Tab-separated table of C-alpha atoms in Angstrom:
chain	number	residue	atom	x	y	z
F	2	LEU	CA	132.092	212.780	58.745
F	3	SER	CA	134.090	213.101	61.970
F	4	PRO	CA	134.721	209.730	63.621
F	5	GLN	CA	131.813	207.938	65.184
F	6	THR	CA	132.352	205.356	67.895
F	7	LEU	CA	131.493	201.684	68.133
F	8	TYR	CA	131.903	200.104	71.584
F	9	THR	CA	132.347	196.329	71.558
F	10	TYR	CA	134.447	193.461	72.794
F	11	PRO	CA	137.084	192.210	70.294
F	12	GLU	CA	136.135	189.847	67.456
F	13	ASN	CA	132.392	190.386	67.991
F	14	TRP	CA	130.579	189.025	64.939
F	15	ARG	CA	127.624	191.305	65.752
F	16	ALA	CA	129.921	194.333	65.452
F	17	PHE	CA	131.240	193.055	62.106
F	18	LYS	CA	127.828	193.812	60.535
F	19	ALA	CA	128.161	197.564	61.078
F	20	LEU	CA	131.854	197.559	60.114
F	21	ILE	CA	131.166	195.816	56.800
F	22	ALA	CA	128.231	198.161	56.111
F	23	ALA	CA	130.511	201.128	56.828
F	24	GLN	CA	132.981	199.804	54.228
F	25	TYR	CA	130.209	200.297	51.652
F	26	SER	CA	128.992	203.667	52.914
F	27	GLY	CA	132.329	205.223	53.762
F	28	ALA	CA	131.110	205.966	57.292
F	29	ARG	CA	134.204	206.440	59.469
F	30	ILE	CA	133.937	204.421	62.666
F	31	ARG	CA	136.540	204.070	65.385
F	32	VAL	CA	136.208	200.832	67.290
F	33	LEU	CA	136.803	200.998	71.040
F	34	SER	CA	137.166	197.397	72.168
F	35	GLY	CA	139.953	197.357	74.746
F	36	PRO	CA	141.304	199.211	77.756
F	37	PRO	CA	141.804	202.017	78.502
F	38	GLN	CA	139.089	203.340	76.141
F	39	PHE	CA	136.669	200.457	76.688
F	40	HIS	CA	136.901	197.537	79.071
F	41	PHE	CA	134.062	195.058	78.467
F	42	GLY	CA	132.424	194.111	81.735
F	43	HIS	CA	133.422	197.367	83.390
F	44	THR	CA	132.922	200.385	81.100
F	45	ASN	CA	129.523	199.086	80.016
F	46	ARG	CA	128.448	198.949	83.666
F	47	THR	CA	129.351	202.582	84.477
F	48	PRO	CA	126.534	205.121	84.994
F	49	GLN	CA	127.912	207.204	82.095
F	50	PHE	CA	127.611	204.252	79.690
F	51	LEU	CA	124.231	203.131	81.027
F	52	GLN	CA	122.925	206.657	80.685
F	53	LYS	CA	123.605	206.420	76.935
F	54	PHE	CA	122.934	202.701	76.528
F	55	PRO	CA	120.465	201.589	79.233
F	56	LEU	CA	120.842	197.881	78.459
F	57	GLY	CA	124.618	197.979	78.887
F	58	LYS	CA	124.954	195.656	75.895
F	59	VAL	CA	127.474	195.840	73.046
F	60	PRO	CA	127.836	196.595	70.240
F	61	ALA	CA	126.749	200.144	71.060
F	62	PHE	CA	127.151	203.130	68.747
F	63	GLU	CA	127.616	206.836	69.404
F	64	GLY	CA	127.436	209.241	66.461
F	65	ASP	CA	129.495	212.402	66.166
F	66	ASP	CA	126.385	214.407	67.074
F	67	GLY	CA	125.752	212.371	70.222
F	68	PHE	CA	123.152	210.126	68.598
F	69	CYS	CA	123.234	206.809	70.473
F	70	VAL	CA	121.849	203.463	69.325
F	71	PHE	CA	122.231	199.868	70.523
F	72	GLU	CA	121.157	196.557	68.899
F	73	SER	CA	123.557	195.448	66.172
F	74	ASN	CA	121.005	195.486	63.334
F	75	ALA	CA	119.995	199.062	64.144
F	76	ILE	CA	123.648	200.159	64.163
F	77	ALA	CA	124.368	198.413	60.859
F	78	TYR	CA	121.259	200.034	59.376
F	79	TYR	CA	122.316	203.494	60.575
F	80	VAL	CA	125.787	203.356	58.979
F	81	SER	CA	124.435	201.825	55.737
F	82	THR	CA	123.594	203.274	52.334
F	83	GLU	CA	120.068	203.266	50.905
F	84	GLU	CA	121.206	200.447	48.624
F	85	LEU	CA	122.245	198.215	51.530
F	86	ARG	CA	118.942	198.935	53.312
F	87	GLY	CA	116.841	198.106	50.263
F	88	SER	CA	115.863	201.015	48.036
F	89	THR	CA	112.208	200.014	47.430
F	90	PRO	CA	109.617	198.974	50.042
F	91	GLU	CA	109.734	195.424	48.650
F	92	ALA	CA	113.536	195.294	48.831
F	93	ALA	CA	113.616	196.846	52.308
F	94	ALA	CA	110.981	194.349	53.553
F	95	ALA	CA	112.975	191.467	52.034
F	96	VAL	CA	116.160	192.736	53.706
F	97	LEU	CA	114.332	192.915	57.049
F	98	GLN	CA	112.974	189.399	56.490
F	99	TRP	CA	116.458	187.875	56.101
F	100	VAL	CA	117.951	189.969	58.908
F	101	ASN	CA	115.206	188.696	61.239
F	102	PHE	CA	115.655	185.168	59.863
F	103	ALA	CA	119.346	185.333	60.795
F	104	ASP	CA	118.528	186.277	64.407
F	105	SER	CA	115.560	183.975	64.901
F	106	ASP	CA	116.521	180.859	62.898
F	107	VAL	CA	120.305	180.855	62.566
F	108	VAL	CA	121.806	182.295	65.764
F	109	PRO	CA	120.160	179.955	68.338
F	110	PRO	CA	121.083	176.599	66.698
F	111	ALA	CA	124.462	177.928	65.516
F	112	SER	CA	125.355	178.940	69.095
F	113	THR	CA	124.087	175.663	70.545
F	114	TRP	CA	126.283	173.693	68.125
F	115	VAL	CA	129.405	175.902	68.064
F	116	PHE	CA	129.785	177.116	71.671
F	117	PRO	CA	130.692	173.689	73.134
F	118	THR	CA	133.382	173.313	70.433
F	119	LEU	CA	134.860	176.592	71.674
F	120	GLY	CA	134.756	175.346	75.242
F	121	ILE	CA	132.442	178.109	76.399
F	122	LEU	CA	129.325	176.015	76.955
F	123	HIS	CA	128.839	172.510	78.308
F	124	TYR	CA	128.150	169.947	75.598
F	125	ASN	CA	124.649	168.478	75.421
F	126	LYS	CA	124.349	165.687	72.858
F	127	GLN	CA	120.590	165.923	72.403
F	128	ALA	CA	120.605	169.730	72.024
F	129	THR	CA	123.504	169.517	69.569
F	130	GLU	CA	121.720	166.934	67.429
F	131	VAL	CA	118.585	169.103	67.326
F	132	ALA	CA	120.745	172.138	66.458
F	133	LYS	CA	122.414	170.249	63.600
F	134	GLU	CA	119.017	169.438	62.109
F	135	GLU	CA	117.914	173.077	62.510
F	136	VAL	CA	121.083	174.209	60.714
F	137	ARG	CA	120.455	171.690	57.932
F	138	ARG	CA	116.912	173.074	57.539
F	139	VAL	CA	118.143	176.670	57.480
F	140	LEU	CA	120.835	175.900	54.893
F	141	GLY	CA	118.211	174.115	52.807
F	142	VAL	CA	115.946	177.171	52.799
F	143	LEU	CA	118.851	179.426	51.830
F	144	ASP	CA	120.043	176.982	49.171
F	145	GLY	CA	116.633	176.997	47.514
F	146	HIS	CA	116.433	180.776	47.609
F	147	LEU	CA	119.954	181.174	46.200
F	148	ARG	CA	119.524	178.653	43.404
F	149	THR	CA	118.661	181.446	40.984
F	150	ARG	CA	120.231	184.352	42.816
F	151	THR	CA	123.728	185.710	43.407
F	152	PHE	CA	122.708	187.698	46.473
F	153	LEU	CA	119.732	187.396	48.814
F	154	VAL	CA	117.848	190.545	47.784
F	155	GLY	CA	118.145	192.136	44.349
F	156	GLU	CA	121.316	192.090	42.285
F	157	ARG	CA	123.761	193.609	44.776
F	158	VAL	CA	124.990	193.066	48.322
F	159	SER	CA	122.523	194.268	50.987
F	160	LEU	CA	122.221	194.137	54.765
F	161	ALA	CA	120.565	190.756	54.264
F	162	ASP	CA	123.842	189.270	52.953
F	163	ILE	CA	125.930	191.080	55.569
F	164	SER	CA	123.717	189.894	58.445
F	165	LEU	CA	123.492	186.290	57.315
F	166	VAL	CA	127.197	185.966	56.469
F	167	CYS	CA	128.061	187.235	59.970
F	168	ALA	CA	125.490	184.921	61.598
F	169	LEU	CA	126.865	181.908	59.670
F	170	LEU	CA	130.530	182.814	60.156
F	171	TRP	CA	131.307	180.612	63.157
F	172	LEU	CA	129.378	177.687	61.703
F	173	TYR	CA	131.494	177.800	58.547
F	174	LYS	CA	134.709	178.212	60.550
F	175	GLN	CA	134.050	175.564	63.187
F	176	VAL	CA	131.668	172.803	62.155
F	177	LEU	CA	130.371	172.982	58.570
F	178	ASP	CA	132.937	170.563	57.173
F	179	PRO	CA	132.870	169.621	53.447
F	180	ALA	CA	130.625	166.634	54.122
F	181	PHE	CA	127.995	168.619	56.034
F	182	ARG	CA	127.997	171.631	53.721
F	183	GLY	CA	128.248	169.534	50.552
F	184	PRO	CA	124.506	169.445	49.777
F	185	PHE	CA	124.223	173.240	49.985
F	186	GLY	CA	126.262	174.298	46.971
F	187	ASN	CA	124.347	177.532	46.340
F	188	VAL	CA	124.868	178.692	49.915
F	189	ASN	CA	128.582	177.832	49.793
F	190	ARG	CA	128.972	179.768	46.529
F	191	TRP	CA	127.079	182.759	47.942
F	192	PHE	CA	129.041	182.688	51.211
F	193	LEU	CA	132.402	182.646	49.407
F	194	THR	CA	131.274	185.345	46.957
F	195	CYS	CA	130.453	187.625	49.896
F	196	LEU	CA	133.685	186.799	51.754
F	197	ASN	CA	135.618	187.775	48.640
F	198	GLN	CA	133.969	191.191	48.355
F	199	PRO	CA	136.660	193.720	49.323
F	200	GLN	CA	134.322	195.316	51.877
F	201	PHE	CA	133.848	191.974	53.674
F	202	LYS	CA	137.538	191.065	53.400
F	203	ALA	CA	138.555	194.424	54.869
F	204	VAL	CA	136.700	193.468	58.087
F	205	LEU	CA	136.787	189.657	58.191
F	206	GLY	CA	140.213	189.098	56.647
F	207	GLU	CA	140.946	185.608	55.330
F	208	VAL	CA	138.292	183.180	56.584
F	209	GLN	CA	139.335	179.502	56.611
F	210	LEU	CA	136.337	177.250	56.015
F	211	CYS	CA	136.095	174.284	58.350
F	212	GLN	CA	137.909	171.180	57.065
F	213	ARG	CA	137.233	168.938	60.061
F	214	MET	CA	134.103	169.332	62.174
F	215	ALA	CA	135.231	170.561	65.571
F	216	GLN	CA	134.026	168.384	68.439
F	217	PHE	CA	133.123	169.770	71.815
F	218	ASP	CA	136.130	170.870	73.772
F	219	ALA	CA	135.927	168.743	76.921
Q	21	MET	CA	140.098	184.249	74.487
Q	22	ALA	CA	137.813	186.581	72.550
Q	23	VAL	CA	135.191	183.863	72.227
Q	24	ASP	CA	134.689	183.899	75.987
Q	25	TYR	CA	132.788	187.135	75.507
Q	26	PHE	CA	130.166	185.331	73.423
Q	27	LEU	CA	128.480	184.037	76.552
Q	28	HIS	CA	127.594	187.568	77.561
Q	29	ASP	CA	125.321	187.819	74.566
Q	30	LYS	CA	121.743	186.896	75.228
Q	31	ILE	CA	121.054	183.801	73.179
Q	32	TRP	CA	117.750	181.959	73.459
Q	33	PHE	CA	119.170	178.425	73.387
Q	34	GLU	CA	115.736	176.982	74.210
Q	35	LYS	CA	113.975	178.834	71.381
Q	36	TYR	CA	113.296	175.641	69.401
Q	37	LYS	CA	111.424	174.156	72.386
Q	38	TYR	CA	109.206	177.225	72.679
Q	39	ASP	CA	108.651	177.470	68.935
Q	40	ASP	CA	107.681	173.781	68.764
Q	41	ALA	CA	105.364	174.031	71.782
Q	42	GLU	CA	103.667	177.159	70.425
Q	43	ARG	CA	103.224	175.574	66.991
Q	44	ARG	CA	101.740	172.380	68.435
Q	45	PHE	CA	99.419	174.361	70.729
Q	46	TYR	CA	97.955	176.425	67.890
Q	47	GLU	CA	97.778	173.424	65.554
Q	48	GLN	CA	95.680	171.656	68.187
Q	49	MET	CA	93.580	174.802	68.706
Q	50	ASN	CA	92.937	174.839	64.972
Q	51	GLY	CA	92.880	171.048	64.656
Y	13	LEU	CA	95.063	198.840	46.567
Y	14	SER	CA	93.317	195.550	45.883
Y	15	PRO	CA	93.280	193.270	48.930
Y	16	GLN	CA	96.523	191.755	50.057
Y	17	THR	CA	96.584	188.560	52.092
Y	18	LEU	CA	97.906	187.741	55.534
Y	19	TYR	CA	98.035	184.042	56.436
Y	20	THR	CA	98.018	183.274	60.164
Y	21	TYR	CA	96.263	181.339	62.881
Y	22	PRO	CA	93.669	183.353	64.876
Y	23	GLU	CA	94.732	185.579	67.764
Y	24	ASN	CA	98.397	185.595	66.696
Y	25	TRP	CA	100.118	188.547	68.411
Y	26	ARG	CA	102.795	188.515	65.710
Y	27	ALA	CA	100.115	189.131	63.068
Y	28	PHE	CA	98.653	191.998	65.107
Y	29	LYS	CA	101.736	194.108	64.332
Y	30	ALA	CA	100.992	194.247	60.599
Y	31	LEU	CA	97.250	194.712	61.188
Y	32	ILE	CA	97.796	197.701	63.475
Y	33	ALA	CA	100.334	199.198	61.031
Y	34	ALA	CA	97.777	198.751	58.234
Y	35	GLN	CA	95.243	200.731	60.306
Y	36	TYR	CA	97.630	203.677	60.060
Y	37	SER	CA	98.551	203.250	56.404
Y	38	GLY	CA	95.146	202.285	55.058
Y	39	ALA	CA	96.630	199.149	53.487
Y	40	ARG	CA	93.755	196.734	52.879
Y	41	ILE	CA	94.598	193.272	54.185
Y	42	ARG	CA	92.343	190.239	54.218
Y	43	VAL	CA	93.276	187.842	56.976
Y	44	LEU	CA	93.026	184.136	56.106
Y	45	SER	CA	93.199	182.333	59.436
Y	46	GLY	CA	90.691	179.466	59.230
Y	47	PRO	CA	89.450	176.711	56.949
Y	48	PRO	CA	88.717	176.439	54.095
Y	49	GLN	CA	91.045	179.310	53.072
Y	50	PHE	CA	93.796	178.547	55.544
Y	51	HIS	CA	94.188	175.668	58.013
Y	52	PHE	CA	97.212	176.124	60.276
Y	53	GLY	CA	99.215	172.903	60.395
Y	54	HIS	CA	98.017	171.828	56.950
Y	55	THR	CA	97.942	174.665	54.407
Y	56	ASN	CA	101.359	175.913	55.550
Y	57	ARG	CA	102.808	172.470	54.805
Y	58	THR	CA	101.550	172.240	51.234
Y	59	PRO	CA	104.060	172.557	48.367
Y	60	GLN	CA	102.155	175.589	47.060
Y	61	PHE	CA	102.567	177.421	50.356
Y	62	LEU	CA	106.193	176.346	50.845
Y	63	GLN	CA	107.010	177.475	47.354
Y	64	LYS	CA	105.992	181.015	48.388
Y	65	PHE	CA	107.060	180.797	52.028
Y	66	PRO	CA	109.894	178.261	52.333
Y	67	LEU	CA	109.907	178.304	56.149
Y	68	GLY	CA	106.235	177.377	56.338
Y	69	LYS	CA	105.818	179.819	59.223
Y	70	VAL	CA	103.030	182.354	59.868
Y	71	PRO	CA	102.328	185.208	59.699
Y	72	ALA	CA	103.056	185.177	55.976
Y	73	PHE	CA	102.069	187.942	53.551
Y	74	GLU	CA	101.220	187.936	49.863
Y	75	GLY	CA	100.797	191.275	48.072
Y	76	ASP	CA	98.319	191.901	45.280
Y	77	ASP	CA	101.227	191.766	42.824
Y	78	GLY	CA	102.453	188.389	44.109
Y	79	PHE	CA	105.122	189.902	46.340
Y	80	CYS	CA	105.643	187.438	49.223
Y	81	VAL	CA	107.306	188.118	52.564
Y	82	PHE	CA	107.521	186.211	55.875
Y	83	GLU	CA	108.854	187.339	59.318
Y	84	SER	CA	106.326	189.471	61.192
Y	85	ASN	CA	108.537	192.577	61.447
Y	86	ALA	CA	109.174	192.582	57.695
Y	87	ILE	CA	105.436	192.302	57.007
Y	88	ALA	CA	104.592	195.109	59.447
Y	89	TYR	CA	107.298	197.253	57.854
Y	90	TYR	CA	105.951	196.608	54.344
Y	91	VAL	CA	102.385	197.694	55.154
Y	92	SER	CA	103.566	200.743	57.159
Y	93	THR	CA	103.864	204.428	56.372
Y	94	GLU	CA	107.182	206.278	56.274
Y	95	GLU	CA	106.178	207.809	59.617
Y	96	LEU	CA	105.736	204.435	61.305
Y	97	ARG	CA	109.087	203.269	59.892
Y	98	GLY	CA	110.951	206.348	61.096
Y	99	SER	CA	111.303	209.202	58.619
Y	100	THR	CA	114.966	210.072	59.325
Y	101	PRO	CA	117.935	207.663	59.531
Y	102	GLU	CA	118.128	208.331	63.309
Y	103	ALA	CA	114.409	207.645	63.795
Y	104	ALA	CA	114.501	204.555	61.576
Y	105	ALA	CA	117.529	203.200	63.470
Y	106	ALA	CA	115.793	203.870	66.797
Y	107	VAL	CA	112.667	202.067	65.563
Y	108	LEU	CA	114.797	199.091	64.521
Y	109	GLN	CA	116.523	199.158	67.908
Y	110	TRP	CA	113.251	198.792	69.839
Y	111	VAL	CA	111.804	196.250	67.391
Y	112	ASN	CA	114.932	194.097	67.871
Y	113	PHE	CA	114.789	194.731	71.639
Y	114	ALA	CA	111.234	193.344	71.660
Y	115	ASP	CA	112.336	190.125	69.941
Y	116	SER	CA	115.623	189.613	71.823
Y	117	ASP	CA	114.788	190.863	75.333
Y	118	VAL	CA	111.000	190.679	75.750
Y	119	VAL	CA	109.770	187.621	73.839
Y	120	PRO	CA	112.026	185.000	75.508
Y	121	PRO	CA	111.186	185.795	79.180
Y	122	ALA	CA	107.561	186.608	78.282
Y	123	SER	CA	107.171	183.183	76.638
Y	124	THR	CA	108.890	181.428	79.551
Y	125	TRP	CA	106.586	183.069	82.095
Y	126	VAL	CA	103.280	183.070	80.168
Y	127	PHE	CA	103.315	179.774	78.202
Y	128	PRO	CA	102.819	177.563	81.289
Y	129	THR	CA	99.842	179.721	82.342
Y	130	LEU	CA	98.241	179.016	78.956
Y	131	GLY	CA	99.044	175.314	79.028
Y	132	ILE	CA	101.427	175.678	76.085
Y	133	LEU	CA	104.467	174.350	77.929
Y	134	HIS	CA	105.163	172.584	81.210
Y	135	TYR	CA	105.880	174.807	84.223
Y	136	ASN	CA	109.476	175.150	85.413
Y	137	LYS	CA	109.777	177.071	88.679
Y	138	GLN	CA	113.400	178.072	88.308
Y	139	ALA	CA	112.987	179.231	84.680
Y	140	THR	CA	109.889	181.194	85.632
Y	141	GLU	CA	111.670	182.996	88.487
Y	142	VAL	CA	114.529	183.940	86.147
Y	143	ALA	CA	112.003	185.126	83.547
Y	144	LYS	CA	110.226	187.319	86.110
Y	145	GLU	CA	113.508	189.076	86.911
Y	146	GLU	CA	114.228	189.519	83.192
Y	147	VAL	CA	110.786	191.074	82.718
Y	148	ARG	CA	111.393	193.388	85.680
Y	149	ARG	CA	114.678	194.480	84.098
Y	150	VAL	CA	113.061	195.065	80.703
Y	151	LEU	CA	110.199	197.076	82.216
Y	152	GLY	CA	112.778	199.103	84.138
Y	153	VAL	CA	114.650	200.008	80.951
Y	154	LEU	CA	111.419	200.979	79.222
Y	155	ASP	CA	110.224	202.948	82.255
Y	156	GLY	CA	113.423	205.011	82.252
Y	157	HIS	CA	113.174	205.666	78.532
Y	158	LEU	CA	109.506	206.649	78.772
Y	159	ARG	CA	109.925	208.937	81.763
Y	160	THR	CA	110.212	211.948	79.469
Y	161	ARG	CA	108.498	210.530	76.399
Y	162	THR	CA	104.943	209.764	75.301
Y	163	PHE	CA	106.044	207.291	72.612
Y	164	LEU	CA	109.266	205.338	72.133
Y	165	VAL	CA	110.628	207.191	69.089
Y	166	GLY	CA	109.764	210.807	68.283
Y	167	GLU	CA	106.430	212.400	69.066
Y	168	ARG	CA	104.112	209.955	67.326
Y	169	VAL	CA	103.327	206.228	67.248
Y	170	SER	CA	105.901	204.180	65.286
Y	171	LEU	CA	106.612	200.509	64.605
Y	172	ALA	CA	108.613	200.573	67.841
Y	173	ASP	CA	105.433	201.139	69.889
Y	174	ILE	CA	103.425	198.671	67.801
Y	175	SER	CA	106.065	195.931	68.123
Y	176	LEU	CA	106.598	196.371	71.843
Y	177	VAL	CA	102.903	196.644	72.713
Y	178	CYS	CA	102.280	193.381	70.833
Y	179	ALA	CA	105.273	191.683	72.477
Y	180	LEU	CA	104.065	192.782	75.939
Y	181	LEU	CA	100.401	191.990	75.316
Y	182	TRP	CA	100.288	188.516	76.877
Y	183	LEU	CA	102.322	189.662	79.861
Y	184	TYR	CA	99.872	192.467	80.612
Y	185	LYS	CA	96.868	190.197	80.100
Y	186	GLN	CA	98.122	187.170	82.015
Y	187	VAL	CA	100.675	187.947	84.699
Y	188	LEU	CA	101.538	191.627	85.184
Y	189	ASP	CA	99.138	192.179	88.073
Y	190	PRO	CA	98.888	195.621	89.736
Y	191	ALA	CA	101.539	194.678	92.311
Y	192	PHE	CA	104.116	193.564	89.735
Y	193	ARG	CA	103.499	196.422	87.279
Y	194	GLY	CA	103.148	199.052	89.999
Y	195	PRO	CA	106.766	200.291	89.896
Y	196	PHE	CA	106.644	200.869	86.134
Y	197	GLY	CA	104.185	203.761	85.925
Y	198	ASN	CA	105.633	205.257	82.738
Y	199	VAL	CA	105.349	201.923	80.908
Y	200	ASN	CA	101.782	201.396	82.125
Y	201	ARG	CA	100.817	204.902	80.966
Y	202	TRP	CA	102.495	204.347	77.559
Y	203	PHE	CA	100.895	200.894	77.164
Y	204	LEU	CA	97.394	202.213	77.913
Y	205	THR	CA	97.918	205.265	75.680
Y	206	CYS	CA	98.763	202.953	72.777
Y	207	LEU	CA	95.871	200.576	73.518
Y	208	ASN	CA	93.514	203.535	73.385
Y	209	GLN	CA	94.692	204.688	69.959
Y	210	PRO	CA	91.808	203.888	67.573
Y	211	GLN	CA	94.201	202.001	65.277
Y	212	PHE	CA	95.280	199.666	68.103
Y	213	LYS	CA	91.714	199.277	69.409
Y	214	ALA	CA	90.458	198.355	65.945
Y	215	VAL	CA	92.746	195.305	66.034
Y	216	LEU	CA	93.139	194.443	69.725
Y	217	GLY	CA	89.664	195.393	70.910
Y	218	GLU	CA	89.202	195.899	74.663
Y	219	VAL	CA	92.272	194.577	76.479
Y	220	GLN	CA	91.702	193.679	80.145
Y	221	LEU	CA	94.883	194.187	82.146
Y	222	CYS	CA	95.736	191.334	84.498
Y	223	GLN	CA	94.137	191.699	87.955
Y	224	ARG	CA	95.385	188.424	89.377
Y	225	MET	CA	98.664	186.858	88.250
Y	226	ALA	CA	97.772	183.670	86.394
Y	227	GLN	CA	99.495	180.580	87.764
Y	228	PHE	CA	100.589	177.716	85.561
Y	229	ASP	CA	97.773	175.693	84.147
Y	230	ALA	CA	98.523	172.233	85.536
């Protein structure tokens, strides 16, 4: 396959999903994430970009045949193998279930909790406390599901694992200290198993799990 | 810092409020 | 296929997606949405239900073989045909793109604008004004995409159309009066074309488009 292009800003966890999937499928993707090829905030506002990607959002993907797609889950799906997508209707539905779960139940509370510790959002004590409880609930659901499983769907890595690992990444790096994540042993095992897959490591590198819960960065 | 870009992503921070309100509304409707 | 079961409360737009998809595939689904079979707020909190559906959310689906799946998009996918899902990788990725777009870009501003008019949430003038602009932007993107298309992906109805029609339903019923929706002729045409498909009508019945923008229900 001649190179296909992924437009994004640097270190975008949403772009990591497609890059990890491509490690499994062998899809060759060149990432344009900095000037002069791509300048976030400018290039994605040009008429040329908006003509291809009307929302102007990244990550955005352009195939070698001019096929264009936005929305990170759609891009990750496109560069995946049948195995990652779920090779039976049941497996594919289960993959979709966990991918949607990541967006609807993990991303909002994770962002509410983590962003103030990165100094990019004002801290709100009440919202953070609610977010912590939401994260505890989410980890509890995953822990129950992973009690008897190595991966989320079937016996191998799928887009479900890739999506949820990427959605949980900043939580595990910033705020899930040993005390908070202690009760969720199955999730911790699963998370580390995925991180240690060569295809994840090739994209995420060495991920240091949080040792001390970051507080909001006043 | 790369994380500054995160704010450009559309995140529904208030989602839990809407989910709770919708759940309570339909629980009452079906009460 | 022996009947499969969809648990939901009545008039749940998220459940409509799977029911419309089933009209195309012929999947036979019995909807349990009222006592004694299903009592929203009670049944979905029982250990039996949580054992199958750990989030306790609806819609929730149980196949005739005991296969269980939650998340409305996963359920709609499971009861769909290959055609609805997108029969090539490009079509399937495009379907996923619009399904994700519905959840990430339509549902939040639609809920913010419509919920106060239904008495679901208190009215907030500033949030509502922001939501109206978001909806205008979303309708603009869709209008551009639909200028040269009858349906969102390919030449036939897909899960992209089903998901977006269901996500836009309350907007069109409650607040998109002729003045507001006037500039988006391609979206209005597409929306009415879908509503008039027998498979949509079988589930949604006659849908009256908003004539007068509903104000918040004090």
